[in-house]
Amino acid sequence: MRKDIAFLAIGMAISFLRAPTHGQSATPPTQAGAKRPNVIVIVADDMGYADLGCQGAKDVRTPHIDSLAANGVRFTDGYVSCPVCSPTRAGLITGRYQQRFGHELNPPPPGQASTEGLPLTEKTMADYFKQAGYVTGAVGKWHLGYQPAMRPTRRGFDEFFGFPGGSHSYVDARADANNPILRGTEPVNEKEYLTDAFSREAVAFVNRHADKPFFLYLAYNAIHGPMQSPESYKEPYAAIADPKRQTMAGMLAAMDTGVGQLLDALRQRNIEDNTLIFFISDNGGPTAVNASRNHPFSGFKGQVLEGGIRVPFIVQFKGRIPGGKVYRQPVIALDILPTALAAAGISVPADRPLDGVNLLPYLTGEKNTAPHETLYWRFGPQAAIRRGNYKWVRRDGEEKLFDLAVDPAEQHDLSADKPQLVKELRAAWQEWSAGLAEPLWQGRRARRAPGEPRPAVPNRPAGQRRGQRT
Ligand code: CA
C-alpha cells in the first residue's frame, strides 16, 4: 500500500472513530490538542432593534457591544421566536420552537404555588454542554420556572447567580420574597446595582474556569423595567431630554460596561479567540414602557410585527468567523444552540429534532443559501410566517401580507394584490401550527416590580384589543 494511501486510510479510520454518535458527546472537530471553544450567550431584555450604536442609535453609546459586531457578524434580520420574555428563552435554550412543548405564553408571575416553567422533558443547552464535560453557568434572569426542580442548577447549570422570575428591582434584592436573588439555591442580599452584580459574577465565572471549556449564559434583565439607573451611568446622558430615555441610557451603559469587563477578562486569559459569543435581545422594545426604540419597524414587545420579534443579534468568534461582516439572511434565536453545539463538536440525538440551524457554514462562506426557507410565529391569537422577503401576519383575525424588502415597517398590505401567495403562506403556517402543542398555561401580564410604572400603550395600533399583550 502506498504510504499516502495508508495515511489516508488511517485518517479515515480515526475520523470514523471520532464521528458523533447519538446521545453521546463527540470529539470536537478541532486539531489534536486544541482546546474546545468556550461559549457565552448574552441576552438583553426588552432592547429594541435600534438601541445599540451598531444598530444606528445616535443618543446612546454602546462601544463594547458594538465591538462584538465589529469583530464578528451583525445580523440585520435576526429574530426571536416570541415577542415576550419567557417563551423566547424557552426556544433559545432548547433550540426548538417553544410551542412544540406548550411554552407558548409568558407564565404568571412567581408565587408560592407557581408550577409553570420549561417542561422537564426538554433538554437545555446547558444539559448538552454539561454532558460533554463543560463547566456551565447561568447569571441573571431565568424566567423558565420558579420551583426548585425548574431552576438553573437542576437544568444543566453547575452554577447560578440571579433570580427565577421575569423582572427584578435593580436596587433591592429583597423586593419580592417569591423572586429572590439566588446564588446556587440560596437567597443572597445583593447590595450592588443588579446589572453590575451580574457583570461581576460573569467575570468571576470566566476567571474561575478559564482553563477548562465553559458555557456561560448571561441574561441581563436590563433594559427591562423597573426603570432604575445609578446617577453615575445616567450622568453622561444629561442631554437626553426624555427622563425615561435618559434612565434607559444609564441602564444600557451599565450593561455595555459589563460586556466590556467580560471581554477584558477573556483577553487577560488569552481565550477570546477561542470563545464563541452571542448577543441578542429576547424581544423587541416595549417603547412606551422603557423608552426603547424599534426603528425602522412598527410594532412592539408583545406583537408579531417586526418591532416585536426582530432584534439586535450579533455573534463574535474571532478564531473561526471573519469579523466586520453584516449578514442579511433571516436567522432566529433557535439557531444559537445548534451553532454553539457544532462549534464544540457536540451532537444532538436524532429523536430530538431541532428547529435551529448551525450557522457556522453560512458565516464562514461555505454555504451561500439561506439558513431557513421559512420562519414561523404563533403567540396566542397572533400568527406570522416569513418566507423570503414576504411576511404573512394574522392579528385580530385580520390577515395582511408585506414585502419586507421594500416595506420593513409593514405599512403596505399586499394581501388583496397577491391572494394566491396569502393562501400558500396561510396553508404553510396552518400545517406548522397543527403540529404544535396547546399552551400549557394562559398568559397573564407580568406583575409590575415595585416602582415600575403602569405600562401605557398609547401607540397600540387601531383594532388591537387591550389585554392582548402578555
Ligand atoms: Ca423581555
Coordinates of C-alpha atoms and ligand atoms in Angstrom, one line a residue:
M1 CA 0.0 0.0 0.0
R2 CA 1.3 3.4 -0.9
K3 CA 2.3 5.5 2.1
D4 CA 0.0 8.4 1.4
I5 CA -3.0 6.0 0.9
A6 CA -2.1 4.2 4.1
F7 CA -2.1 7.6 5.9
L8 CA -5.5 8.4 4.3
A9 CA -6.9 5.1 5.4
I10 CA -5.7 5.6 9.0
G11 CA -7.1 9.1 8.9
M12 CA -10.4 7.9 7.8
A13 CA -10.5 5.2 10.5
I14 CA -9.7 7.9 13.1
S15 CA -12.4 10.2 11.7
F16 CA -14.9 7.3 11.8
L17 CA -14.0 6.6 15.4
R18 CA -14.5 10.2 16.2
A19 CA -17.8 10.5 14.4
P20 CA -20.6 11.8 16.6
T21 CA -22.9 9.1 17.8
H22 CA -26.4 9.6 19.0
G23 CA -26.7 10.7 22.6
Q24 CA -23.0 10.9 23.2
S25 CA -20.7 13.8 23.2
A26 CA -18.4 13.8 20.2
T27 CA -14.8 14.5 19.9
P28 CA -14.7 18.1 18.7
P29 CA -13.6 18.8 15.2
T30 CA -10.6 20.7 16.3
Q31 CA -6.9 19.9 15.8
A32 CA -5.3 17.5 18.2
G33 CA -4.6 19.2 21.4
A34 CA -6.7 22.3 20.6
K35 CA -8.9 23.3 23.4
R36 CA -12.7 23.1 22.8
P37 CA -14.2 26.5 22.4
N38 CA -15.9 28.4 25.2
V39 CA -19.5 29.6 24.6
I40 CA -21.1 32.7 26.0
V41 CA -24.7 33.7 25.3
I42 CA -25.5 37.2 26.4
V43 CA -29.2 38.0 26.4
A44 CA -30.5 41.6 26.8
D45 CA -34.1 42.1 28.0
D46 CA -36.6 44.3 26.1
M47 CA -34.0 46.0 24.0
G48 CA -35.3 47.5 20.8
Y49 CA -33.8 46.9 17.3
A50 CA -32.4 50.5 17.3
D51 CA -31.0 50.7 20.8
L52 CA -27.3 50.0 20.0
G53 CA -24.7 52.2 18.4
C54 CA -24.1 49.4 15.8
Q55 CA -27.8 49.3 15.1
G56 CA -28.0 53.0 14.4
A57 CA -28.6 54.6 17.8
K58 CA -27.2 58.2 18.0
D59 CA -28.1 59.3 21.5
V60 CA -26.7 56.3 23.4
R61 CA -23.2 54.8 23.3
T62 CA -22.6 51.0 23.4
P63 CA -18.9 50.7 22.4
H64 CA -18.3 47.2 23.9
I65 CA -21.4 45.6 22.5
D66 CA -20.7 47.3 19.2
S67 CA -17.2 45.8 19.3
L68 CA -18.8 42.3 19.1
A69 CA -20.3 43.4 15.8
A70 CA -17.0 45.0 14.6
N71 CA -15.1 41.8 15.4
G72 CA -17.9 39.4 14.4
V73 CA -21.1 39.3 12.4
R74 CA -24.2 41.5 12.8
F75 CA -27.4 40.1 11.6
T76 CA -29.8 42.5 10.0
D77 CA -32.7 40.0 10.0
G78 CA -32.2 38.3 13.4
Y79 CA -35.4 37.1 15.0
V80 CA -36.6 35.7 18.3
S81 CA -39.4 33.0 18.3
C82 CA -41.7 35.1 20.5
P83 CA -42.3 38.8 21.2
V84 CA -42.2 38.3 25.0
C85 CA -39.6 37.1 27.5
S86 CA -40.1 33.6 28.7
P87 CA -41.2 31.8 25.5
T88 CA -38.3 33.3 23.6
R89 CA -35.9 32.0 26.3
A90 CA -37.5 28.5 26.2
G91 CA -36.9 28.5 22.4
L92 CA -33.3 29.7 22.7
I93 CA -32.3 27.3 25.4
T94 CA -33.7 24.2 23.7
G95 CA -33.2 25.1 20.0
R96 CA -36.8 24.2 19.4
Y97 CA -39.9 26.2 18.7
Q98 CA -41.3 26.5 22.2
Q99 CA -44.9 25.9 21.1
R100 CA -43.8 22.3 20.4
F101 CA -43.9 21.7 24.1
G102 CA -46.6 24.2 25.2
H103 CA -44.3 27.1 26.3
E104 CA -46.2 29.5 24.1
L105 CA -47.1 32.3 26.6
N106 CA -45.5 34.1 29.5
P107 CA -46.1 32.2 32.7
P108 CA -47.9 34.1 35.5
P109 CA -45.6 35.9 37.9
P110 CA -43.8 33.8 40.6
G111 CA -45.9 32.8 43.6
Q112 CA -45.6 30.1 46.3
A113 CA -47.5 27.6 44.2
S114 CA -46.3 28.5 40.8
T115 CA -45.7 25.3 38.8
E116 CA -45.3 26.8 35.3
G117 CA -41.9 26.6 33.6
L118 CA -39.9 24.9 30.9
P119 CA -41.1 21.3 30.8
L120 CA -38.7 18.9 32.5
T121 CA -38.9 16.7 29.4
E122 CA -36.9 19.3 27.5
K123 CA -33.2 19.3 27.3
T124 CA -31.4 22.7 27.7
M125 CA -28.3 24.0 26.1
A126 CA -26.6 23.6 29.5
D127 CA -27.6 19.9 29.6
Y128 CA -25.8 19.3 26.3
F129 CA -22.7 21.2 27.4
K130 CA -22.5 19.6 30.9
Q131 CA -22.8 16.1 29.4
A132 CA -19.9 17.0 27.1
G133 CA -17.8 17.9 30.1
Y134 CA -18.1 21.7 30.0
V135 CA -18.4 23.8 33.1
T136 CA -21.8 25.5 32.9
G137 CA -23.0 28.7 34.5
A138 CA -26.1 30.9 34.4
V139 CA -26.1 34.5 35.5
G140 CA -29.1 36.8 35.6
K141 CA -32.8 36.4 34.8
W142 CA -34.1 32.9 34.5
H143 CA -37.8 33.1 33.8
L144 CA -38.1 29.4 32.9
G145 CA -39.7 28.1 36.1
Y146 CA -39.8 29.1 39.7
Q147 CA -40.0 25.8 41.6
P148 CA -36.6 24.3 42.7
A149 CA -36.9 21.5 40.1
M150 CA -37.1 24.1 37.3
R151 CA -34.3 26.4 38.4
P152 CA -31.0 26.6 36.6
T153 CA -29.0 24.2 38.9
R154 CA -31.5 21.5 38.0
R155 CA -31.5 22.3 34.3
G156 CA -27.9 21.6 33.5
F157 CA -26.1 24.6 35.1
D158 CA -23.3 23.9 37.6
E159 CA -23.6 27.4 38.9
F160 CA -26.3 30.1 39.0
F161 CA -26.4 33.7 40.3
G162 CA -29.6 35.5 39.5
F163 CA -33.4 35.5 40.0
P164 CA -36.0 33.0 38.9
G165 CA -38.7 35.4 37.8
G166 CA -39.3 37.7 34.8
S167 CA -38.2 41.1 36.3
H168 CA -36.5 42.4 39.4
S169 CA -35.6 45.6 41.2
Y170 CA -32.1 46.6 40.4
V171 CA -31.5 48.1 43.9
D172 CA -33.4 45.9 46.4
A173 CA -32.5 42.2 46.4
R174 CA -35.4 41.6 48.8
A175 CA -38.1 43.4 46.9
D176 CA -40.1 40.2 46.2
A177 CA -39.9 37.2 48.6
N178 CA -41.2 34.9 45.8
N179 CA -38.4 36.1 43.5
P180 CA -35.1 36.3 45.5
I181 CA -31.6 36.8 44.2
L182 CA -30.1 33.4 44.5
R183 CA -26.5 32.1 44.5
G184 CA -27.0 28.5 43.5
T185 CA -30.1 27.7 45.5
E186 CA -29.6 30.1 48.4
P187 CA -31.0 33.6 48.7
V188 CA -28.5 36.4 49.0
N189 CA -28.9 40.0 49.9
E190 CA -27.1 41.6 47.0
K191 CA -26.1 45.2 47.6
E192 CA -24.6 46.2 44.2
Y193 CA -26.7 47.6 41.4
L194 CA -28.0 44.4 39.9
T195 CA -26.6 44.9 36.4
D196 CA -23.1 45.5 37.9
A197 CA -23.6 42.4 40.1
F198 CA -24.4 40.2 37.1
S199 CA -21.3 41.5 35.3
R200 CA -19.1 40.9 38.4
E201 CA -20.4 37.3 38.6
A202 CA -19.9 36.7 34.9
V203 CA -16.3 37.9 35.1
A204 CA -15.7 35.8 38.2
F205 CA -17.1 32.7 36.4
V206 CA -14.7 33.2 33.5
N207 CA -11.8 33.7 35.8
R208 CA -12.7 30.6 37.8
H209 CA -13.0 28.4 34.7
A210 CA -10.7 29.9 32.1
D211 CA -8.5 26.8 32.0
K212 CA -11.4 24.5 31.0
P213 CA -14.1 24.7 28.4
F214 CA -17.1 26.6 29.7
F215 CA -20.6 27.6 28.7
L216 CA -21.9 30.9 30.2
Y217 CA -25.5 32.1 29.9
L218 CA -25.5 35.7 30.9
A219 CA -29.1 37.0 30.8
Y220 CA -29.2 40.6 31.9
N221 CA -32.6 41.9 32.9
A222 CA -31.5 45.3 31.6
I223 CA -33.2 47.2 30.0
H224 CA -36.5 45.7 31.3
G225 CA -38.3 47.7 33.9
P226 CA -38.3 48.9 36.6
M227 CA -36.5 51.9 35.2
Q228 CA -33.7 52.3 37.7
S229 CA -30.2 53.6 36.9
P230 CA -27.4 54.9 39.2
E231 CA -26.6 58.6 38.6
S232 CA -23.1 57.7 37.5
Y233 CA -24.4 55.8 34.5
K234 CA -27.1 58.4 33.7
E235 CA -24.9 61.5 34.1
P236 CA -23.2 61.3 30.7
Y237 CA -26.7 61.4 29.1
A238 CA -27.9 64.7 30.7
A239 CA -28.5 66.0 27.2
I240 CA -31.3 63.4 26.7
A241 CA -34.5 65.4 27.4
D242 CA -36.8 62.4 28.0
P243 CA -36.1 61.3 31.6
K244 CA -37.2 57.8 30.8
R245 CA -34.9 57.5 27.8
Q246 CA -32.1 59.0 30.0
T247 CA -32.6 56.3 32.6
M248 CA -32.8 53.7 29.9
A249 CA -29.4 55.0 28.5
G250 CA -27.9 54.6 32.0
M251 CA -29.2 51.1 32.3
L252 CA -27.8 50.3 28.9
A253 CA -24.5 51.9 29.8
A254 CA -24.2 49.6 32.8
M255 CA -24.8 46.5 30.6
D256 CA -22.4 47.7 28.0
T257 CA -19.7 48.3 30.7
G258 CA -20.3 44.8 31.9
V259 CA -19.8 43.4 28.4
G260 CA -16.6 45.3 28.2
Q261 CA -15.4 43.8 31.5
L262 CA -16.3 40.3 30.3
L263 CA -14.3 40.8 27.1
D264 CA -11.4 42.2 29.1
A265 CA -11.4 39.0 31.3
L266 CA -11.3 36.8 28.2
R267 CA -8.4 38.8 26.8
Q268 CA -6.5 38.7 30.0
R269 CA -6.8 35.0 30.0
N270 CA -6.0 34.8 26.3
I271 CA -9.1 32.9 25.4
E272 CA -11.1 35.5 23.5
D273 CA -10.3 34.0 20.1
N274 CA -11.5 30.5 21.3
T275 CA -14.8 31.8 22.7
L276 CA -18.0 31.9 20.7
I277 CA -20.1 34.9 21.9
F278 CA -23.7 35.6 21.0
F279 CA -25.5 38.8 21.9
I280 CA -29.3 39.0 21.4
S281 CA -32.3 40.8 22.9
D282 CA -35.2 38.5 24.0
N283 CA -37.9 40.6 22.3
G284 CA -38.4 43.9 20.7
G285 CA -38.8 47.1 22.7
P286 CA -41.9 48.0 24.7
T287 CA -41.2 51.6 23.7
A288 CA -43.8 53.2 25.9
V289 CA -42.6 51.3 29.0
N290 CA -38.8 51.7 28.8
A291 CA -38.3 54.3 26.0
S292 CA -36.6 51.7 23.8
R293 CA -36.7 52.2 20.0
N294 CA -37.6 49.7 17.3
H295 CA -36.8 51.9 14.3
P296 CA -37.5 51.3 11.4
F297 CA -40.1 48.8 12.4
S298 CA -43.7 49.2 13.6
G299 CA -45.0 47.1 16.4
F300 CA -43.7 46.5 19.9
K301 CA -43.0 43.8 22.5
G302 CA -46.0 41.5 22.6
Q303 CA -46.7 41.8 18.8
V304 CA -45.6 39.6 15.9
L305 CA -44.9 42.7 13.8
E306 CA -41.2 43.2 13.2
G307 CA -40.9 45.6 16.1
G308 CA -41.8 42.8 18.5
I309 CA -39.7 40.0 17.1
R310 CA -36.7 41.4 15.1
V311 CA -33.9 42.2 17.5
P312 CA -30.2 43.1 17.9
F313 CA -28.4 39.8 17.1
I314 CA -24.6 39.6 17.0
V315 CA -22.1 36.8 17.0
Q316 CA -18.3 37.0 17.6
F317 CA -16.0 34.1 17.2
K318 CA -12.6 35.6 16.4
G319 CA -10.8 32.3 15.8
R320 CA -13.4 30.9 13.3
I321 CA -15.5 33.7 11.8
P322 CA -14.1 36.7 10.0
G323 CA -15.1 40.0 11.6
G324 CA -16.9 43.1 10.5
K325 CA -19.5 41.2 8.5
V326 CA -23.2 42.1 8.1
Y327 CA -25.4 39.0 7.4
R328 CA -28.7 39.7 5.8
Q329 CA -30.5 36.3 5.5
P330 CA -33.1 35.7 8.2
V331 CA -31.9 33.9 11.3
I332 CA -33.6 33.1 14.6
A333 CA -32.6 32.7 18.2
L334 CA -33.3 28.9 17.8
D335 CA -30.0 28.8 15.8
I336 CA -27.9 29.7 18.7
L337 CA -28.0 26.2 20.3
P338 CA -27.1 24.2 17.2
T339 CA -24.4 26.7 16.2
A340 CA -22.8 26.5 19.7
L341 CA -23.0 22.7 19.8
A342 CA -21.5 22.4 16.3
A343 CA -18.6 24.7 17.3
A344 CA -18.0 22.5 20.3
G345 CA -18.4 19.2 18.3
I346 CA -21.4 18.1 20.4
S347 CA -24.0 16.0 18.6
V348 CA -27.8 16.1 19.1
P349 CA -29.8 12.9 19.4
A350 CA -31.8 12.2 16.2
D351 CA -35.0 11.7 18.2
R352 CA -35.0 15.3 19.3
P353 CA -35.1 17.4 16.1
L354 CA -34.0 20.9 16.5
D355 CA -35.6 23.8 14.6
G356 CA -32.5 25.9 14.7
V357 CA -29.7 25.6 12.2
N358 CA -25.9 25.6 12.6
L359 CA -25.0 29.0 11.2
L360 CA -21.2 28.4 11.1
P361 CA -21.0 27.3 7.4
Y362 CA -23.1 30.3 6.4
L363 CA -20.9 32.7 8.3
T364 CA -17.6 31.3 7.0
G365 CA -18.9 31.4 3.5
E366 CA -19.0 27.6 3.0
K367 CA -22.8 27.9 2.3
N368 CA -24.4 30.7 0.4
T369 CA -28.0 29.7 0.6
A370 CA -30.5 30.9 3.2
P371 CA -30.3 29.0 6.5
H372 CA -34.1 29.0 6.7
E373 CA -36.7 28.8 3.9
T374 CA -39.4 29.7 6.4
L375 CA -39.7 31.1 9.9
Y376 CA -42.9 30.8 11.9
W377 CA -44.5 32.6 14.9
R378 CA -47.6 31.7 17.0
F379 CA -48.3 33.7 20.1
G380 CA -51.9 33.1 21.3
P381 CA -54.2 34.5 18.6
Q382 CA -51.3 36.1 16.7
A383 CA -49.7 34.4 13.8
A384 CA -46.9 35.1 11.3
I385 CA -44.8 33.4 8.8
R386 CA -41.8 34.8 6.8
R387 CA -40.7 33.1 3.5
G388 CA -38.1 35.0 1.6
N389 CA -39.0 38.7 1.9
Y390 CA -42.7 38.0 2.2
K391 CA -44.4 38.0 5.6
W392 CA -47.9 37.0 6.3
V393 CA -49.4 38.2 9.6
R394 CA -52.7 37.5 11.3
R395 CA -53.7 39.6 14.2
D396 CA -57.2 40.4 15.5
G397 CA -58.5 37.9 12.9
E398 CA -57.2 40.1 10.1
E399 CA -54.7 38.8 7.6
K400 CA -52.0 41.0 6.0
L401 CA -49.1 40.4 3.6
F402 CA -46.0 42.5 3.5
D403 CA -42.9 42.6 1.3
L404 CA -40.2 43.3 3.9
A405 CA -37.6 44.1 1.2
V406 CA -39.4 47.3 0.3
D407 CA -41.6 47.7 3.3
P408 CA -39.8 46.8 6.5
A409 CA -42.2 48.9 8.6
E410 CA -45.2 46.7 7.4
Q411 CA -47.3 49.6 6.2
H412 CA -48.5 48.4 2.8
D413 CA -50.8 45.4 2.9
L414 CA -50.4 43.4 -0.3
S415 CA -53.0 40.7 0.5
A416 CA -55.5 42.0 -2.0
D417 CA -52.9 42.0 -4.8
K418 CA -51.5 38.6 -4.1
P419 CA -54.3 36.3 -2.9
Q420 CA -52.5 33.2 -4.1
L421 CA -49.4 33.9 -2.0
V422 CA -51.6 34.7 1.0
K423 CA -53.2 31.3 0.5
E424 CA -49.9 29.5 0.3
L425 CA -48.4 31.2 3.3
R426 CA -51.5 30.7 5.4
A427 CA -51.5 27.0 4.5
A428 CA -47.9 26.6 5.4
W429 CA -48.5 28.3 8.7
Q430 CA -51.5 26.1 9.4
E431 CA -49.6 23.0 8.7
W432 CA -46.8 24.0 11.1
S433 CA -49.3 25.1 13.7
A434 CA -51.2 21.8 13.6
G435 CA -48.1 20.0 14.8
L436 CA -47.7 22.1 17.9
A437 CA -49.0 21.5 21.5
E438 CA -51.7 23.5 23.2
P439 CA -50.3 26.2 25.5
L440 CA -49.6 24.7 28.9
W441 CA -50.9 27.8 30.7
Q442 CA -52.7 31.0 29.8
G443 CA -50.6 34.1 29.7
R444 CA -51.1 37.0 32.0
R445 CA -49.3 40.3 32.1
A446 CA -46.3 40.1 34.4
R447 CA -46.7 41.7 37.7
R448 CA -45.0 45.1 37.9
A449 CA -41.9 45.3 40.0
P450 CA -42.0 47.9 42.8
G451 CA -41.5 51.3 41.3
E452 CA -42.2 50.2 37.8
P453 CA -44.8 52.4 36.2
R454 CA -48.0 51.0 34.7
P455 CA -47.2 50.4 31.1
A456 CA -49.0 52.7 28.7
V457 CA -49.9 51.5 25.2
P458 CA -50.6 54.9 23.6
N459 CA -49.3 53.6 20.2
R460 CA -51.5 50.5 20.2
P461 CA -52.4 50.0 16.5
A462 CA -56.0 50.6 15.6
G463 CA -58.1 47.5 16.0
Q464 CA -55.8 45.8 18.6
R465 CA -57.7 44.9 21.8
R466 CA -56.4 45.8 25.2
G467 CA -55.1 42.9 27.1
Q468 CA -53.6 41.0 24.1
R469 CA -50.1 41.5 25.4
T470 CA -48.9 39.1 28.0
Ligands
CA1 CA -38.1 40.7 27.5

